[in-house]
Every structure is written in C-alpha cells, then in structure tokens.
Short mmCIF file of C-alpha atoms in Angstrom, two decimals:
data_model
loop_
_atom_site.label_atom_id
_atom_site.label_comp_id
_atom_site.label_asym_id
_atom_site.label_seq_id
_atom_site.Cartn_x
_atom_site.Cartn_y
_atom_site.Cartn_z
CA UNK A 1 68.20 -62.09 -49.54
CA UNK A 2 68.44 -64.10 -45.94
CA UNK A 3 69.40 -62.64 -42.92
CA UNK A 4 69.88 -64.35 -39.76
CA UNK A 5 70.70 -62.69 -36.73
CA UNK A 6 70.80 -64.33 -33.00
CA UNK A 7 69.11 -61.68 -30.38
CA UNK A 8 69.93 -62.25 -27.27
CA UNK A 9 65.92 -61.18 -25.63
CA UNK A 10 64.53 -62.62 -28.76
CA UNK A 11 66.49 -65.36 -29.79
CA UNK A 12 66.83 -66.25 -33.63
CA UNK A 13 65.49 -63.84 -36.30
CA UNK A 14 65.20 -64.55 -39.76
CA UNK A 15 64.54 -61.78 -42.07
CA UNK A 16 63.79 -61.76 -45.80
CA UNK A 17 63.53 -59.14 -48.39
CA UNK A 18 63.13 -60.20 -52.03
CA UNK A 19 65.13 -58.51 -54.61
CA UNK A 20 62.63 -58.32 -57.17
CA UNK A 21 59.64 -57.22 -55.40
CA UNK A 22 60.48 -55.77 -51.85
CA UNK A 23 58.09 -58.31 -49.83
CA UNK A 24 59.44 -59.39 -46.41
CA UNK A 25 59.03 -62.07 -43.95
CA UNK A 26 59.83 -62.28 -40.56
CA UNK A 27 60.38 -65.46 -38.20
CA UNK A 28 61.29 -65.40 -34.63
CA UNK A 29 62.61 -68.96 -33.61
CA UNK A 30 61.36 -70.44 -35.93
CA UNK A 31 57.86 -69.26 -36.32
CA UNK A 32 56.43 -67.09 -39.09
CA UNK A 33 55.07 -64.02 -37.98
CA UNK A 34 51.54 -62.95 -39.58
CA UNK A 35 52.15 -59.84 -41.73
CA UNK A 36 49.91 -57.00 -41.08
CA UNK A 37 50.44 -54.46 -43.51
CA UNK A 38 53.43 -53.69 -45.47
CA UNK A 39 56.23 -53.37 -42.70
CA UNK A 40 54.33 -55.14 -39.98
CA UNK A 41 54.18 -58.08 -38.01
CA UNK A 42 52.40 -59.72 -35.54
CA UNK A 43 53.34 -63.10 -33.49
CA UNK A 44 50.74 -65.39 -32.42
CA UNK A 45 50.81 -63.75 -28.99
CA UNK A 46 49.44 -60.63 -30.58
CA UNK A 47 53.37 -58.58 -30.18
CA UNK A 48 53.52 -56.09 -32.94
CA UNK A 49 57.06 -56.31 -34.80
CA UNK A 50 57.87 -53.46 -37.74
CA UNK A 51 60.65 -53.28 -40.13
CA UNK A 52 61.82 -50.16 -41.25
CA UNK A 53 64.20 -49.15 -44.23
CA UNK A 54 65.32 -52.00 -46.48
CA UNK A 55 68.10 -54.10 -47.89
CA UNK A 56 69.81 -51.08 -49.33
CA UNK A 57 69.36 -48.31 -46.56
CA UNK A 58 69.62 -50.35 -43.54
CA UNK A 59 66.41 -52.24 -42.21
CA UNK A 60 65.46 -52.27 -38.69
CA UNK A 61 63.25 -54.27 -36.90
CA UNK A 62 61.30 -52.26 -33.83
CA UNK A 63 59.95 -54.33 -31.19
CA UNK A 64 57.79 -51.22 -28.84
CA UNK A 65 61.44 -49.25 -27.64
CA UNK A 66 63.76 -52.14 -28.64
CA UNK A 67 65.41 -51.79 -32.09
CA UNK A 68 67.65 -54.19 -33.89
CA UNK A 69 69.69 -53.18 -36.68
CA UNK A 70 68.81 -56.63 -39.91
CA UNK A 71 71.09 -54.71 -42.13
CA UNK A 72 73.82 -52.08 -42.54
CA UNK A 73 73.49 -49.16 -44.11
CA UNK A 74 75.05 -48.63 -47.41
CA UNK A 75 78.12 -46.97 -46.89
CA UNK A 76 79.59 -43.70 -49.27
CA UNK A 77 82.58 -45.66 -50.69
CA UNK A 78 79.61 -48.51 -52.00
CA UNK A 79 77.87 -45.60 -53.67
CA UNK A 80 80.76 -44.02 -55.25
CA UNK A 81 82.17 -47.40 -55.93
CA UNK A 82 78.90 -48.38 -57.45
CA UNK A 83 78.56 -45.04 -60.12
CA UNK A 84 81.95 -45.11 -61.50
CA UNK A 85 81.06 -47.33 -64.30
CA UNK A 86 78.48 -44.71 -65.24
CA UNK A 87 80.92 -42.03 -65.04
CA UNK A 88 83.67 -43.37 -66.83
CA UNK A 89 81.01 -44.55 -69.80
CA UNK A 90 79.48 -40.79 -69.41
CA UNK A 91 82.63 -38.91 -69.81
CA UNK A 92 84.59 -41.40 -72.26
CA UNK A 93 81.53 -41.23 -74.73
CA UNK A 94 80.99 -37.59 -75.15
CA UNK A 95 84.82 -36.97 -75.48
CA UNK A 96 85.85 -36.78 -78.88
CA UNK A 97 89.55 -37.43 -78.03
CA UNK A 98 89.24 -40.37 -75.92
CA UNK A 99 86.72 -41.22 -78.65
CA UNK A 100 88.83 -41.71 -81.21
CA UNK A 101 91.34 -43.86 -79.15
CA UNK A 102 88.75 -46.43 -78.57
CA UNK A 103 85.52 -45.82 -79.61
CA UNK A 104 82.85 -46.75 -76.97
CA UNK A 105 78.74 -46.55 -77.27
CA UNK A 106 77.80 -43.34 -75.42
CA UNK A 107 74.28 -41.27 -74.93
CA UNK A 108 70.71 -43.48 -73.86
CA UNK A 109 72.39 -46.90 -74.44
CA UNK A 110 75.95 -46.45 -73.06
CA UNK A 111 73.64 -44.71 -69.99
CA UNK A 112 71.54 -47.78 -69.82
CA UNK A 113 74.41 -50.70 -69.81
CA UNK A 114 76.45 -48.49 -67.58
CA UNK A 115 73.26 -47.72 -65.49
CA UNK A 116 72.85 -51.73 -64.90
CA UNK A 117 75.84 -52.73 -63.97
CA UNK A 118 76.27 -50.05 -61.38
CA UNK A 119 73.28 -50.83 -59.86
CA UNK A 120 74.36 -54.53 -60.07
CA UNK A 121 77.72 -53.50 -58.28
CA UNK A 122 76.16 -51.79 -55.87
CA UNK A 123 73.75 -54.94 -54.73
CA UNK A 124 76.48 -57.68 -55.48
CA UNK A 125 79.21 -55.62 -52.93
CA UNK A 126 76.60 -54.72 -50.20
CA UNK A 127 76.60 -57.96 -49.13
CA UNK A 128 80.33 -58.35 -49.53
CA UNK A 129 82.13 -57.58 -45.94
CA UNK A 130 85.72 -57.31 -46.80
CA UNK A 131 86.45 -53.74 -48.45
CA UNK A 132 89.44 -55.36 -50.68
CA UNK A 133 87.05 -57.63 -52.19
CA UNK A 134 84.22 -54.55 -53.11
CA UNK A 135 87.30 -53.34 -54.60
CA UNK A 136 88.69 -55.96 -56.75
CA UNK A 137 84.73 -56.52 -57.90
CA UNK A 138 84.05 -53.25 -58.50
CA UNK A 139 87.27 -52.80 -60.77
CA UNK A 140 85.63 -56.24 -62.52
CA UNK A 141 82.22 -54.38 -63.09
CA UNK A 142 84.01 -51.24 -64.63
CA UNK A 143 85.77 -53.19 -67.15
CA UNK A 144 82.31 -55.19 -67.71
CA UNK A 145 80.74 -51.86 -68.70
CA UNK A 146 83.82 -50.50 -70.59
CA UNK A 147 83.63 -54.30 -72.67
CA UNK A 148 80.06 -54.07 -73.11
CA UNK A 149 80.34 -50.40 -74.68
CA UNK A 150 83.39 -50.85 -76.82
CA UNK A 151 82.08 -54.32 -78.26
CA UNK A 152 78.68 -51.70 -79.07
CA UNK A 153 80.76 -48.76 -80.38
CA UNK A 154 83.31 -50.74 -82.39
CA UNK A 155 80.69 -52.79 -84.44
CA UNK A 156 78.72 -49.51 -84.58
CA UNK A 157 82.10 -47.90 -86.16
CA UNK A 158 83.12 -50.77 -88.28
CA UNK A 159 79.65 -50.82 -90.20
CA UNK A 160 79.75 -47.23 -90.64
CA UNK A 161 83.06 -47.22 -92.17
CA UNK A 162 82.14 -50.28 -94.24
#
C-alpha cells in the first residue's frame, strides 16, 4: 500500500506499508529516509521522523510536535461490515433449521473461510472512500462466504447421503 500526501511545511510524503510483512518506508520529496529502528526515520540532515499505528488503525507520522495523519482510522461500520460474513456463517451453521434449508459447512472450516474473507473485506473497503461502494462490496464478500460454505456443505451432504 502507497500513500501520498502533499504537506504543506514538508512538501511531498510518500509512505509505504507492506501488506504481508508490516515494513515501511518513508520519502520526503523524493528522498528515502534512512530507517532507524522499526518506526523510525532519519533524513540526511539528521531530523528524526516516526510513524505510529499502521494501515489498519491509522498511521501517523511525528515530526518533534508536528503530526500528520498517513491514514484514517478504521471506522465502526468497516468493522461491523467486515464480521458479518463470520456471523452469518456462525449462526447459519449451528442452526439446525436454517440447516436443513440449505446446508452450509459450519464449525473450524466454515470459521476459517468466513474468517478470510472478512478480513479480506475489511482491507479491500479501507481503502475504498465512498460508503455505497463498502456497501455493495461487502454484500459481494457475504455471498462469497455463503458460496464458498454451501458448495462445502452440499458436497459434504450429497456424499453422505450417497
């Protein structure tokens, strides 16, 4: 993930946080600042620079008293958004009437597909600024998990009953 903000003391800041392993990299106009430990920075001028948070809880860069916000916070309606799929797969699975309407995959695997794509909601609509759109993607990811877990619990069915 690439952020680029334009500061008006500091000019253009670049910030990058990778997905899969939480480094970061800072550049200020252009130039790469020299990372000093895990959330700090220093320019070739010897001006310490610190990020705190991250891409999910907001990061912000500290510069001595001056603080710029990189990234929003995550917001409640992202987070409840983002763990419907579990819920629906958590209540539709250990309910025996809903069940036997349309049998879905429940328990350790039904939490683990249902687990995924909510976290995969939650990263793909952070980044999404219209709340109609989190919406209408969100709706997508539910019926993703409810697909996923039927196409599981119907097979599992079938060869049971064959």
């Amino acid at each position: 993930m690439r952020i680029v903000i334009e500061d008006p003391v500091n000019g253009k800041i670049v910030y990058e946080e990778s997905f899969w392993t939480g480094r970061k990299k800072l550049y200020v106009n252009d130039e790469e600042l020299i990372k000093t430990s895990k959330r700090s920075f220093q320019t070739q001028d010897n001006q310490e620079w610190n990020i705190s948070g991250n891409y999910l809880s907001g990061a912000i860069l500290e510069k001595g008293e001056q603080k710029i916000r990189l990234t929003p916070a995550i917001k409640w309606y992202e987070i409840a958004l983002s763990i419907l799929p579990f819920l629906l797969i958590l209540i539709w699975g250990n309910s025996v009437t809903l069940f036997s309407l349309v049998p879905v995959i429940g328990g350790a695997v039904g939490g683990l597909i249902s687990g995924i794509i909510s976290v995969l909601n939650l990263l793909i609509i952070k980044g999404i600024k219209s709340v109609w759109l989190k919406i209408l993607i969100s709706v997508g990811m539910i019926a993703a998990a409810f697909l996923i877990c039927f196409l599981i619990g119907f097979s599992i069915v079938s060869a049971a009953a064959a």
